[in-house]
């Protein structure tokens, strides 16, 4: 994201939080750091999601605030209601997304050799980390809307985790109402609509009449990588439904793991400051007895109503509200990634998952240590003695996969200083025969589908080069490349559109583009 947009936007958010006392001082500091993490990503959508969540969340918190404060009690003995959010609450809602954003930024940098991760678009069925980030904000927005608006429902909430769906007081963890559930889906839809407006979707290719041709002619739902109108509508619906389900997951986790403490005299739920746990008199006395702090008991007993009016209504009391929120966000983010991966039937290989980088020489030398000390053949004298020189740059996996002509089996690289690699001074291999390019293509496919198995078997039995394969196998390979990575036998998507595009991109721009 451009600094001239991110800096003033972050400053405006900080000022708004400070002037309206939406966050505590520590909350403002953590929120500022969170905004910086979102802003360093080249896509503006993630920063926008943070802004939408913050503004929408604070807005629904203020809705009928004077009425909401009378529905619950504060742990200090005063009226309830949400006060300024603490740094723990900020982290509970944004920590998972921040981690995924950093991982996705690293993934983009690893893919782009130029170091400019802002280029390119998001193909359909690719980059699952994006799904995880969007899922996080859809779920926490749904939870915020559901909590802040659901408590205003005229009907009493029902406990989701009880066998008889019994009624509970407003503000009870695990209590849900129809109004609150609908509000949760509304919150998720705000994130879904923001994402569909700002995500850099790969477009459907324009017709040649316009004079421009970019993107993929085939839409995602048809097996391609482009996002058409149907794909975007499906995305909005999926994010809205998944995020709305997040509020229900949060209610279930709260009902089971978080204690809801009720004041027996008023019948109101007692809320802890900043989402912290609320103790009962029995718990307090046990704690004071163990620590021999009896003089403090009198003041706490007074706050508890003098006669121990607090009791646990529901929940085991294992987690506080913030822990429940971050657990829910983690579950919905990872669940979204897993579900999207299965629906899109994405491949599972080390390159596309970001475990191996195409331009990471350290990783390649760890896999093939003999490449570290290899020298370059410059010439051969009249007596047949090779003239070897040191290479100017280290060898990367991209070089081997794209330019290698003499290596025919990536899994059995046996080069050494006595068996020099025929590459030029920049570390790139020269094409010694007409089959070199096709060899490189097969190596690309063979490497990219390592560890991809369909029903326990590899989808291809690869030859070393295209010239050594049968017509049937060659047709399967070419069909996979031309069909956005979908293998015809079995009909399974085994390569991402990004990988297909990369395979046919000229990797040595100073030479003619023979790759096409």
Short mmCIF file of C-alpha atoms in Angstrom, two decimals:
data_model
loop_
_atom_site.label_atom_id
_atom_site.label_comp_id
_atom_site.label_asym_id
_atom_site.label_seq_id
_atom_site.Cartn_x
_atom_site.Cartn_y
_atom_site.Cartn_z
CA UNK A 1 0.00 0.00 0.00
CA UNK A 2 1.33 3.43 -0.91
CA UNK A 3 2.80 5.34 2.07
CA UNK A 4 1.09 8.58 1.10
CA UNK A 5 -2.24 6.82 1.66
CA UNK A 6 -1.30 4.58 4.58
CA UNK A 7 0.37 7.23 6.78
CA UNK A 8 -2.46 9.81 6.85
CA UNK A 9 -5.07 7.05 7.08
CA UNK A 10 -3.33 5.51 10.09
CA UNK A 11 -2.93 8.92 11.70
CA UNK A 12 -6.65 9.62 11.19
CA UNK A 13 -7.61 6.33 12.82
CA UNK A 14 -5.35 6.99 15.79
CA UNK A 15 -6.78 10.47 16.24
CA UNK A 16 -10.32 9.18 16.03
CA UNK A 17 -9.67 6.47 18.60
CA UNK A 18 -8.01 9.00 20.91
CA UNK A 19 -10.59 11.77 20.56
CA UNK A 20 -13.59 9.47 20.97
CA UNK A 21 -11.91 7.28 23.58
CA UNK A 22 -12.66 4.15 21.58
CA UNK A 23 -9.37 2.58 22.69
CA UNK A 24 -7.22 2.73 25.78
CA UNK A 25 -3.73 4.28 25.41
CA UNK A 26 -2.18 0.82 25.17
CA UNK A 27 -4.91 -0.15 22.73
CA UNK A 28 -4.02 2.80 20.51
CA UNK A 29 -0.35 1.75 20.44
CA UNK A 30 -1.18 -1.85 19.50
CA UNK A 31 -3.76 -0.70 16.96
CA UNK A 32 -1.14 1.56 15.36
CA UNK A 33 1.31 -1.33 15.03
CA UNK A 34 -1.45 -3.49 13.59
CA UNK A 35 -2.25 -0.80 11.03
CA UNK A 36 1.42 -0.64 10.01
CA UNK A 37 1.51 -4.41 9.44
CA UNK A 38 -1.59 -4.14 7.25
CA UNK A 39 -0.21 -1.13 5.39
CA UNK A 40 3.13 -2.69 4.37
CA UNK A 41 1.29 -5.27 2.29
CA UNK A 42 1.11 -4.06 -1.34
CA UNK A 43 -2.61 -4.79 -1.56
CA UNK A 44 -4.78 -2.06 -0.07
CA UNK A 45 -7.67 -4.42 0.67
CA UNK A 46 -6.32 -5.66 4.01
CA UNK A 47 -5.81 -2.16 5.40
CA UNK A 48 -9.31 -1.30 4.20
CA UNK A 49 -10.74 -4.31 6.02
CA UNK A 50 -9.07 -3.17 9.24
CA UNK A 51 -10.57 0.31 8.80
CA UNK A 52 -14.05 -1.03 8.01
CA UNK A 53 -13.96 -3.38 10.99
CA UNK A 54 -12.81 -0.62 13.36
CA UNK A 55 -15.30 1.98 12.18
CA UNK A 56 -18.23 -0.42 11.90
CA UNK A 57 -17.39 -2.05 15.23
CA UNK A 58 -17.25 1.23 17.13
CA UNK A 59 -20.45 2.38 15.38
CA UNK A 60 -22.52 -0.63 16.47
CA UNK A 61 -21.06 -0.35 19.97
CA UNK A 62 -22.58 3.13 20.23
CA UNK A 63 -26.03 2.04 18.99
CA UNK A 64 -28.47 2.60 21.89
CA UNK A 65 -25.54 2.62 24.26
CA UNK A 66 -27.56 4.19 27.07
CA UNK A 67 -30.05 1.34 26.88
CA UNK A 68 -27.41 -1.39 26.72
CA UNK A 69 -25.60 -0.24 29.85
CA UNK A 70 -28.69 -1.06 31.90
CA UNK A 71 -28.91 -4.64 30.62
CA UNK A 72 -25.70 -5.83 32.31
CA UNK A 73 -23.46 -4.92 35.25
CA UNK A 74 -19.78 -4.05 35.36
CA UNK A 75 -17.43 -6.09 37.53
CA UNK A 76 -16.75 -2.88 39.47
CA UNK A 77 -20.40 -2.73 40.56
CA UNK A 78 -21.56 0.01 38.17
CA UNK A 79 -23.70 -0.30 35.05
CA UNK A 80 -22.42 -2.49 32.23
CA UNK A 81 -21.74 -1.61 28.62
CA UNK A 82 -18.56 -1.73 26.54
CA UNK A 83 -15.95 0.86 27.51
CA UNK A 84 -12.76 1.69 25.63
CA UNK A 85 -11.28 -1.43 24.08
CA UNK A 86 -7.93 -2.58 25.45
CA UNK A 87 -4.80 -3.72 23.62
CA UNK A 88 -5.71 -7.33 24.42
CA UNK A 89 -9.05 -6.90 22.66
CA UNK A 90 -7.31 -5.37 19.64
CA UNK A 91 -4.98 -8.35 19.41
CA UNK A 92 -7.81 -10.83 19.89
CA UNK A 93 -9.50 -9.51 16.75
CA UNK A 94 -6.51 -8.78 14.50
CA UNK A 95 -3.53 -10.92 15.54
CA UNK A 96 -4.38 -13.90 13.34
CA UNK A 97 -4.97 -11.67 10.32
CA UNK A 98 -1.71 -9.78 10.94
CA UNK A 99 0.31 -13.01 10.97
CA UNK A 100 -1.33 -14.25 7.77
CA UNK A 101 -0.74 -10.87 6.08
CA UNK A 102 2.99 -11.05 6.84
CA UNK A 103 3.13 -14.62 5.53
CA UNK A 104 1.29 -13.66 2.35
CA UNK A 105 3.58 -10.67 1.80
CA UNK A 106 6.58 -12.96 2.14
CA UNK A 107 4.98 -15.35 -0.33
CA UNK A 108 4.45 -12.58 -2.87
CA UNK A 109 8.07 -11.47 -2.54
CA UNK A 110 9.27 -15.04 -3.04
CA UNK A 111 7.24 -15.32 -6.24
CA UNK A 112 8.35 -12.02 -7.74
CA UNK A 113 12.03 -12.05 -8.65
CA UNK A 114 12.09 -8.28 -9.11
CA UNK A 115 11.18 -7.68 -5.46
CA UNK A 116 8.03 -5.78 -6.44
CA UNK A 117 5.16 -7.73 -4.87
CA UNK A 118 2.54 -5.18 -5.89
CA UNK A 119 2.30 -6.48 -9.45
CA UNK A 120 0.01 -9.23 -10.56
CA UNK A 121 -3.52 -10.24 -9.69
CA UNK A 122 -5.24 -12.91 -7.59
CA UNK A 123 -6.18 -15.92 -9.72
CA UNK A 124 -9.28 -17.91 -8.92
CA UNK A 125 -8.40 -20.96 -6.86
CA UNK A 126 -5.03 -19.66 -5.66
CA UNK A 127 -3.42 -18.04 -2.59
CA UNK A 128 -5.29 -19.62 0.30
CA UNK A 129 -3.73 -17.19 2.77
CA UNK A 130 -5.98 -14.50 1.30
CA UNK A 131 -8.99 -16.64 2.21
CA UNK A 132 -7.70 -16.95 5.77
CA UNK A 133 -7.28 -13.19 6.17
CA UNK A 134 -10.74 -12.39 4.84
CA UNK A 135 -12.24 -15.18 6.97
CA UNK A 136 -10.70 -13.65 10.10
CA UNK A 137 -12.28 -10.25 9.59
CA UNK A 138 -15.61 -11.65 8.43
CA UNK A 139 -15.83 -13.75 11.61
CA UNK A 140 -14.78 -11.05 14.11
CA UNK A 141 -17.04 -8.49 12.43
CA UNK A 142 -19.95 -10.92 12.66
CA UNK A 143 -19.17 -11.55 16.33
CA UNK A 144 -19.02 -7.81 17.10
CA UNK A 145 -22.28 -7.04 15.29
CA UNK A 146 -23.99 -10.03 16.88
CA UNK A 147 -22.89 -9.10 20.41
CA UNK A 148 -23.55 -5.36 20.21
CA UNK A 149 -26.87 -5.52 18.35
CA UNK A 150 -28.15 -8.89 19.52
CA UNK A 151 -28.31 -7.72 23.14
CA UNK A 152 -30.99 -5.22 22.04
CA UNK A 153 -33.33 -8.00 20.93
CA UNK A 154 -36.79 -7.83 22.54
CA UNK A 155 -36.80 -11.61 22.97
CA UNK A 156 -34.63 -13.27 25.59
CA UNK A 157 -31.61 -15.16 24.25
CA UNK A 158 -31.46 -18.96 24.24
CA UNK A 159 -28.33 -20.82 25.35
CA UNK A 160 -26.84 -22.46 22.27
CA UNK A 161 -24.89 -25.05 24.28
CA UNK A 162 -27.77 -26.28 26.47
CA UNK A 163 -29.63 -29.47 25.62
CA UNK A 164 -33.04 -27.77 25.94
CA UNK A 165 -32.03 -24.42 24.39
CA UNK A 166 -33.08 -22.69 27.61
CA UNK A 167 -33.53 -18.96 28.04
CA UNK A 168 -30.74 -16.95 29.66
CA UNK A 169 -30.27 -13.26 30.61
CA UNK A 170 -29.03 -10.80 27.96
CA UNK A 171 -25.26 -10.77 27.70
CA UNK A 172 -24.83 -14.44 28.62
CA UNK A 173 -21.97 -16.14 26.80
CA UNK A 174 -23.46 -18.66 24.42
CA UNK A 175 -26.84 -16.92 24.30
CA UNK A 176 -28.20 -16.25 20.83
CA UNK A 177 -31.25 -14.55 19.35
CA UNK A 178 -32.60 -14.39 15.82
CA UNK A 179 -31.91 -10.66 15.74
CA UNK A 180 -28.33 -11.14 16.91
CA UNK A 181 -27.70 -13.92 14.38
CA UNK A 182 -28.99 -11.75 11.54
CA UNK A 183 -26.80 -8.89 12.77
CA UNK A 184 -23.80 -11.23 12.63
CA UNK A 185 -24.41 -12.01 8.98
CA UNK A 186 -24.78 -8.27 8.34
CA UNK A 187 -21.35 -7.67 9.87
CA UNK A 188 -19.82 -10.44 7.77
CA UNK A 189 -21.40 -9.01 4.62
CA UNK A 190 -19.70 -5.64 5.24
CA UNK A 191 -16.35 -7.42 5.07
CA UNK A 192 -17.39 -9.49 2.05
CA UNK A 193 -18.48 -6.42 0.07
CA UNK A 194 -15.33 -4.50 0.98
CA UNK A 195 -13.14 -7.38 -0.15
CA UNK A 196 -14.93 -7.88 -3.46
CA UNK A 197 -14.49 -4.19 -4.26
CA UNK A 198 -10.77 -4.03 -3.48
CA UNK A 199 -9.24 -7.47 -4.03
CA UNK A 200 -7.04 -7.55 -7.18
CA UNK A 201 -9.03 -10.29 -8.92
CA UNK A 202 -7.60 -11.62 -12.17
CA UNK A 203 -10.08 -10.43 -14.80
CA UNK A 204 -11.63 -12.28 -17.69
CA UNK A 205 -9.57 -11.56 -20.81
CA UNK A 206 -10.86 -8.72 -22.90
CA UNK A 207 -11.87 -9.40 -26.47
CA UNK A 208 -9.28 -8.67 -29.17
CA UNK A 209 -11.54 -5.90 -30.54
CA UNK A 210 -10.47 -3.64 -27.70
CA UNK A 211 -6.87 -3.86 -28.73
CA UNK A 212 -5.91 -5.22 -25.33
CA UNK A 213 -5.70 -8.80 -24.17
CA UNK A 214 -5.04 -9.74 -20.58
CA UNK A 215 -6.25 -12.23 -18.03
CA UNK A 216 -7.74 -15.66 -18.68
CA UNK A 217 -10.50 -16.39 -21.18
CA UNK A 218 -11.85 -19.10 -18.88
CA UNK A 219 -13.68 -18.21 -15.66
CA UNK A 220 -12.91 -19.90 -12.37
CA UNK A 221 -16.18 -21.85 -12.15
CA UNK A 222 -15.44 -23.18 -15.63
CA UNK A 223 -11.99 -24.46 -14.68
CA UNK A 224 -10.00 -21.29 -15.44
CA UNK A 225 -8.33 -18.68 -13.28
CA UNK A 226 -10.38 -15.54 -14.07
CA UNK A 227 -12.93 -13.93 -11.75
CA UNK A 228 -16.16 -13.11 -13.54
CA UNK A 229 -19.39 -11.81 -12.07
CA UNK A 230 -20.57 -15.28 -11.00
CA UNK A 231 -17.31 -15.97 -9.19
CA UNK A 232 -17.48 -12.64 -7.35
CA UNK A 233 -21.11 -13.15 -6.32
CA UNK A 234 -20.22 -16.62 -5.05
CA UNK A 235 -17.29 -15.10 -3.14
CA UNK A 236 -19.51 -12.54 -1.39
CA UNK A 237 -22.05 -15.20 -0.43
CA UNK A 238 -19.37 -17.61 0.80
CA UNK A 239 -17.59 -14.98 2.93
CA UNK A 240 -20.89 -13.74 4.38
CA UNK A 241 -22.07 -17.23 5.30
CA UNK A 242 -18.70 -18.32 6.67
CA UNK A 243 -18.27 -15.12 8.70
CA UNK A 244 -21.81 -15.37 10.06
CA UNK A 245 -21.08 -18.90 11.17
CA UNK A 246 -18.11 -17.48 13.06
CA UNK A 247 -20.44 -15.64 15.43
CA UNK A 248 -22.21 -18.94 16.17
CA UNK A 249 -18.87 -20.67 16.75
CA UNK A 250 -17.93 -17.89 19.15
CA UNK A 251 -21.21 -18.36 21.01
CA UNK A 252 -20.62 -22.09 21.29
CA UNK A 253 -17.06 -21.63 22.54
CA UNK A 254 -18.21 -18.96 25.00
CA UNK A 255 -21.03 -21.11 26.28
CA UNK A 256 -18.71 -24.04 26.93
CA UNK A 257 -15.38 -22.47 27.92
CA UNK A 258 -16.20 -19.00 29.31
CA UNK A 259 -17.99 -18.48 32.61
CA UNK A 260 -21.00 -16.17 32.64
CA UNK A 261 -21.36 -14.72 36.13
CA UNK A 262 -24.80 -13.45 37.15
CA UNK A 263 -25.83 -11.17 39.99
CA UNK A 264 -28.55 -13.09 41.85
CA UNK A 265 -30.18 -9.94 43.21
CA UNK A 266 -30.71 -8.20 39.86
CA UNK A 267 -30.58 -11.18 37.51
CA UNK A 268 -28.08 -9.34 35.30
CA UNK A 269 -24.87 -10.68 33.78
CA UNK A 270 -21.66 -9.16 35.16
CA UNK A 271 -19.10 -8.14 32.53
CA UNK A 272 -15.36 -8.07 33.16
CA UNK A 273 -13.34 -5.00 32.17
CA UNK A 274 -11.74 -5.43 28.78
CA UNK A 275 -13.10 -8.94 28.37
CA UNK A 276 -11.38 -10.25 31.51
CA UNK A 277 -12.80 -12.98 33.72
CA UNK A 278 -15.30 -12.12 36.45
CA UNK A 279 -14.81 -13.85 39.80
CA UNK A 280 -17.39 -14.94 42.35
CA UNK A 281 -17.19 -14.47 46.13
CA UNK A 282 -16.36 -18.13 46.66
CA UNK A 283 -13.47 -17.89 44.20
CA UNK A 284 -12.28 -14.68 45.84
CA UNK A 285 -12.31 -16.13 49.33
CA UNK A 286 -10.38 -19.18 48.14
CA UNK A 287 -7.78 -16.96 46.50
CA UNK A 288 -7.45 -14.70 49.55
CA UNK A 289 -7.13 -17.65 51.88
CA UNK A 290 -4.30 -19.14 49.82
CA UNK A 291 -2.49 -15.81 49.74
CA UNK A 292 -3.28 -14.83 53.35
CA UNK A 293 -4.70 -11.46 52.27
CA UNK A 294 -7.74 -11.47 54.54
CA UNK A 295 -7.78 -7.64 55.10
CA UNK A 296 -8.67 -7.15 51.42
CA UNK A 297 -11.72 -9.37 51.64
CA UNK A 298 -14.06 -6.79 53.13
CA UNK A 299 -13.94 -4.39 50.19
CA UNK A 300 -14.42 -7.17 47.65
CA UNK A 301 -17.31 -8.66 49.61
CA UNK A 302 -18.96 -5.25 49.57
CA UNK A 303 -18.63 -5.07 45.78
CA UNK A 304 -20.13 -8.52 45.55
CA UNK A 305 -23.28 -7.32 47.27
CA UNK A 306 -22.25 -8.22 50.81
CA UNK A 307 -23.88 -11.64 50.74
CA UNK A 308 -22.12 -13.28 47.86
CA UNK A 309 -24.74 -12.57 45.20
CA UNK A 310 -22.55 -13.61 42.29
CA UNK A 311 -22.88 -17.10 40.84
CA UNK A 312 -21.84 -18.80 37.62
CA UNK A 313 -24.76 -19.09 35.23
CA UNK A 314 -23.04 -21.04 32.43
CA UNK A 315 -19.60 -22.11 31.22
CA UNK A 316 -16.52 -23.81 32.61
CA UNK A 317 -14.53 -20.63 33.19
CA UNK A 318 -11.43 -21.95 31.40
CA UNK A 319 -11.04 -18.92 29.11
CA UNK A 320 -11.90 -15.23 29.21
CA UNK A 321 -13.68 -13.41 26.40
CA UNK A 322 -10.46 -12.38 24.63
CA UNK A 323 -9.12 -15.93 24.58
CA UNK A 324 -12.43 -17.16 23.16
CA UNK A 325 -12.29 -14.49 20.44
CA UNK A 326 -8.76 -15.34 19.30
CA UNK A 327 -9.57 -19.06 19.38
CA UNK A 328 -12.62 -18.45 17.22
CA UNK A 329 -10.65 -16.24 14.80
CA UNK A 330 -7.97 -18.92 14.47
CA UNK A 331 -10.52 -21.67 13.87
CA UNK A 332 -12.42 -19.67 11.24
CA UNK A 333 -9.24 -18.56 9.43
CA UNK A 334 -7.73 -22.03 9.28
CA UNK A 335 -11.13 -23.56 8.57
CA UNK A 336 -11.64 -21.15 5.67
CA UNK A 337 -8.24 -22.06 4.24
CA UNK A 338 -8.91 -25.80 4.49
CA UNK A 339 -12.44 -25.54 3.09
CA UNK A 340 -11.36 -23.34 0.16
CA UNK A 341 -8.48 -25.69 -0.58
CA UNK A 342 -10.86 -28.64 -0.80
CA UNK A 343 -13.48 -26.78 -2.83
CA UNK A 344 -10.86 -25.44 -5.23
CA UNK A 345 -9.03 -28.78 -5.16
CA UNK A 346 -5.69 -27.02 -4.97
CA UNK A 347 -2.40 -28.87 -5.36
CA UNK A 348 -0.20 -29.55 -2.38
CA UNK A 349 3.40 -29.02 -3.37
CA UNK A 350 6.26 -27.21 -1.72
CA UNK A 351 6.67 -24.46 -4.31
CA UNK A 352 3.03 -23.39 -4.45
CA UNK A 353 2.70 -23.58 -0.68
CA UNK A 354 5.67 -21.25 -0.33
CA UNK A 355 7.94 -23.75 1.42
CA UNK A 356 10.47 -23.71 -1.41
CA UNK A 357 11.37 -20.50 -3.23
CA UNK A 358 12.29 -20.53 -6.90
CA UNK A 359 14.93 -17.85 -6.30
CA UNK A 360 16.27 -19.07 -2.96
CA UNK A 361 19.82 -20.31 -3.60
CA UNK A 362 20.27 -21.34 0.03
CA UNK A 363 17.40 -23.82 -0.17
CA UNK A 364 18.62 -25.26 -3.47
CA UNK A 365 22.16 -25.75 -2.14
CA UNK A 366 20.68 -27.51 0.88
CA UNK A 367 18.79 -29.88 -1.44
CA UNK A 368 21.72 -30.23 -3.89
CA UNK A 369 24.90 -29.26 -1.98
CA UNK A 370 27.08 -30.15 -4.99
CA UNK A 371 25.77 -27.03 -6.75
CA UNK A 372 27.46 -24.78 -4.18
CA UNK A 373 31.02 -25.35 -5.36
CA UNK A 374 30.29 -26.02 -9.00
CA UNK A 375 32.32 -24.06 -11.56
CA UNK A 376 31.50 -22.84 -15.05
CA UNK A 377 32.94 -24.27 -18.27
CA UNK A 378 34.37 -21.36 -20.24
CA UNK A 379 36.28 -23.18 -22.93
CA UNK A 380 38.16 -26.35 -23.84
CA UNK A 381 41.78 -26.10 -25.00
CA UNK A 382 43.30 -27.96 -27.95
CA UNK A 383 44.23 -30.86 -25.69
CA UNK A 384 40.65 -31.28 -24.45
CA UNK A 385 41.31 -29.80 -21.02
CA UNK A 386 38.36 -27.75 -19.72
CA UNK A 387 38.89 -24.16 -18.65
CA UNK A 388 36.73 -23.67 -15.53
CA UNK A 389 35.89 -20.30 -13.91
CA UNK A 390 33.92 -19.33 -10.84
CA UNK A 391 30.27 -18.49 -11.45
CA UNK A 392 29.23 -14.88 -10.95
CA UNK A 393 25.90 -15.67 -9.29
CA UNK A 394 24.52 -18.62 -7.36
CA UNK A 395 22.27 -21.16 -9.03
CA UNK A 396 18.57 -21.11 -8.15
CA UNK A 397 15.74 -23.54 -8.70
CA UNK A 398 14.20 -21.22 -11.27
CA UNK A 399 17.36 -21.44 -13.39
CA UNK A 400 17.37 -25.23 -13.30
CA UNK A 401 13.69 -25.66 -14.03
CA UNK A 402 13.50 -23.05 -16.76
CA UNK A 403 16.85 -23.18 -18.56
CA UNK A 404 18.37 -26.62 -18.03
CA UNK A 405 18.97 -28.59 -21.22
CA UNK A 406 21.45 -31.23 -20.16
CA UNK A 407 19.85 -32.28 -16.85
CA UNK A 408 17.11 -34.79 -17.54
CA UNK A 409 16.22 -35.87 -14.02
CA UNK A 410 15.83 -33.29 -11.28
CA UNK A 411 15.68 -36.01 -8.65
CA UNK A 412 19.16 -37.32 -9.45
CA UNK A 413 21.37 -34.28 -9.88
CA UNK A 414 24.95 -35.53 -9.70
CA UNK A 415 26.96 -32.58 -10.93
CA UNK A 416 30.33 -31.86 -9.39
CA UNK A 417 33.39 -29.77 -10.05
CA UNK A 418 34.59 -32.54 -12.39
CA UNK A 419 31.19 -32.56 -14.12
CA UNK A 420 30.73 -28.82 -14.78
CA UNK A 421 27.32 -27.33 -15.43
CA UNK A 422 27.15 -25.65 -18.82
CA UNK A 423 25.98 -22.18 -17.83
CA UNK A 424 27.01 -18.67 -18.73
CA UNK A 425 28.71 -16.24 -16.41
CA UNK A 426 25.42 -15.15 -14.83
CA UNK A 427 24.67 -18.67 -13.68
CA UNK A 428 22.12 -19.43 -16.40
CA UNK A 429 22.40 -22.58 -18.47
CA UNK A 430 22.76 -22.40 -22.23
CA UNK A 431 20.51 -24.35 -24.58
CA UNK A 432 22.73 -26.90 -26.33
CA UNK A 433 20.01 -28.52 -28.40
CA UNK A 434 16.50 -27.97 -29.65
CA UNK A 435 15.08 -30.20 -26.91
CA UNK A 436 16.38 -27.99 -24.12
CA UNK A 437 13.28 -25.88 -23.79
CA UNK A 438 10.95 -28.85 -23.75
CA UNK A 439 13.16 -30.53 -21.16
CA UNK A 440 12.84 -27.47 -18.97
CA UNK A 441 9.06 -27.52 -19.31
CA UNK A 442 8.84 -31.15 -18.23
CA UNK A 443 11.11 -30.43 -15.28
CA UNK A 444 8.76 -27.62 -14.28
CA UNK A 445 5.75 -29.95 -14.29
CA UNK A 446 7.59 -32.81 -12.61
CA UNK A 447 8.89 -30.63 -9.80
CA UNK A 448 5.72 -28.66 -9.18
CA UNK A 449 3.61 -31.77 -8.62
CA UNK A 450 6.05 -33.44 -6.22
CA UNK A 451 4.04 -34.68 -3.24
CA UNK A 452 0.76 -34.25 -5.14
CA UNK A 453 -1.16 -37.51 -5.00
CA UNK A 454 -4.63 -38.35 -6.30
CA UNK A 455 -6.15 -41.32 -4.49
CA UNK A 456 -2.72 -42.27 -3.21
CA UNK A 457 -1.03 -42.21 -6.62
CA UNK A 458 0.86 -39.63 -8.63
CA UNK A 459 -1.28 -38.35 -11.53
CA UNK A 460 1.60 -38.75 -14.01
CA UNK A 461 4.41 -41.19 -14.62
CA UNK A 462 6.89 -38.77 -16.06
CA UNK A 463 9.62 -39.46 -18.56
CA UNK A 464 12.89 -37.53 -18.49
CA UNK A 465 12.10 -35.49 -21.61
CA UNK A 466 9.19 -35.00 -23.94
CA UNK A 467 11.11 -36.78 -26.68
CA UNK A 468 11.14 -39.97 -24.56
CA UNK A 469 7.43 -40.06 -23.81
CA UNK A 470 4.53 -41.66 -25.61
CA UNK A 471 1.97 -39.62 -27.48
CA UNK A 472 -0.58 -40.31 -24.73
CA UNK A 473 1.65 -39.03 -21.94
CA UNK A 474 2.70 -36.01 -23.97
CA UNK A 475 -0.96 -35.22 -24.58
CA UNK A 476 -1.69 -35.47 -20.84
CA UNK A 477 1.14 -33.09 -20.00
CA UNK A 478 0.25 -30.54 -22.68
CA UNK A 479 -3.45 -30.78 -21.80
CA UNK A 480 -2.65 -30.00 -18.17
CA UNK A 481 -0.60 -26.96 -19.17
CA UNK A 482 -3.25 -25.63 -21.56
CA UNK A 483 -6.17 -26.31 -19.20
CA UNK A 484 -5.05 -24.06 -16.33
CA UNK A 485 -3.38 -26.92 -14.49
CA UNK A 486 -6.26 -29.43 -14.61
CA UNK A 487 -5.15 -32.96 -15.39
CA UNK A 488 -7.45 -34.82 -17.80
CA UNK A 489 -6.70 -38.18 -16.17
CA UNK A 490 -7.88 -37.95 -13.45
CA UNK A 491 -9.85 -34.74 -13.95
CA UNK A 492 -8.19 -32.94 -11.06
CA UNK A 493 -6.72 -29.46 -10.64
CA UNK A 494 -3.09 -30.23 -9.77
CA UNK A 495 -1.30 -26.99 -10.73
CA UNK A 496 -2.28 -23.45 -9.83
CA UNK A 497 -2.85 -20.88 -12.60
CA UNK A 498 0.03 -18.85 -11.16
CA UNK A 499 2.42 -21.73 -11.75
CA UNK A 500 1.20 -22.19 -15.32
CA UNK A 501 1.73 -18.50 -16.06
CA UNK A 502 5.19 -18.59 -14.50
CA UNK A 503 6.20 -21.58 -16.60
CA UNK A 504 5.55 -19.69 -19.84
CA UNK A 505 7.06 -16.42 -18.71
CA UNK A 506 10.38 -15.46 -20.23
CA UNK A 507 12.90 -15.88 -17.40
CA UNK A 508 15.86 -14.40 -19.30
CA UNK A 509 14.57 -11.10 -20.72
CA UNK A 510 17.91 -10.24 -22.34
CA UNK A 511 17.43 -13.15 -24.75
CA UNK A 512 14.61 -13.85 -27.25
CA UNK A 513 11.43 -15.18 -25.70
CA UNK A 514 11.66 -18.78 -26.86
CA UNK A 515 9.48 -19.84 -23.91
CA UNK A 516 6.35 -19.06 -25.91
#
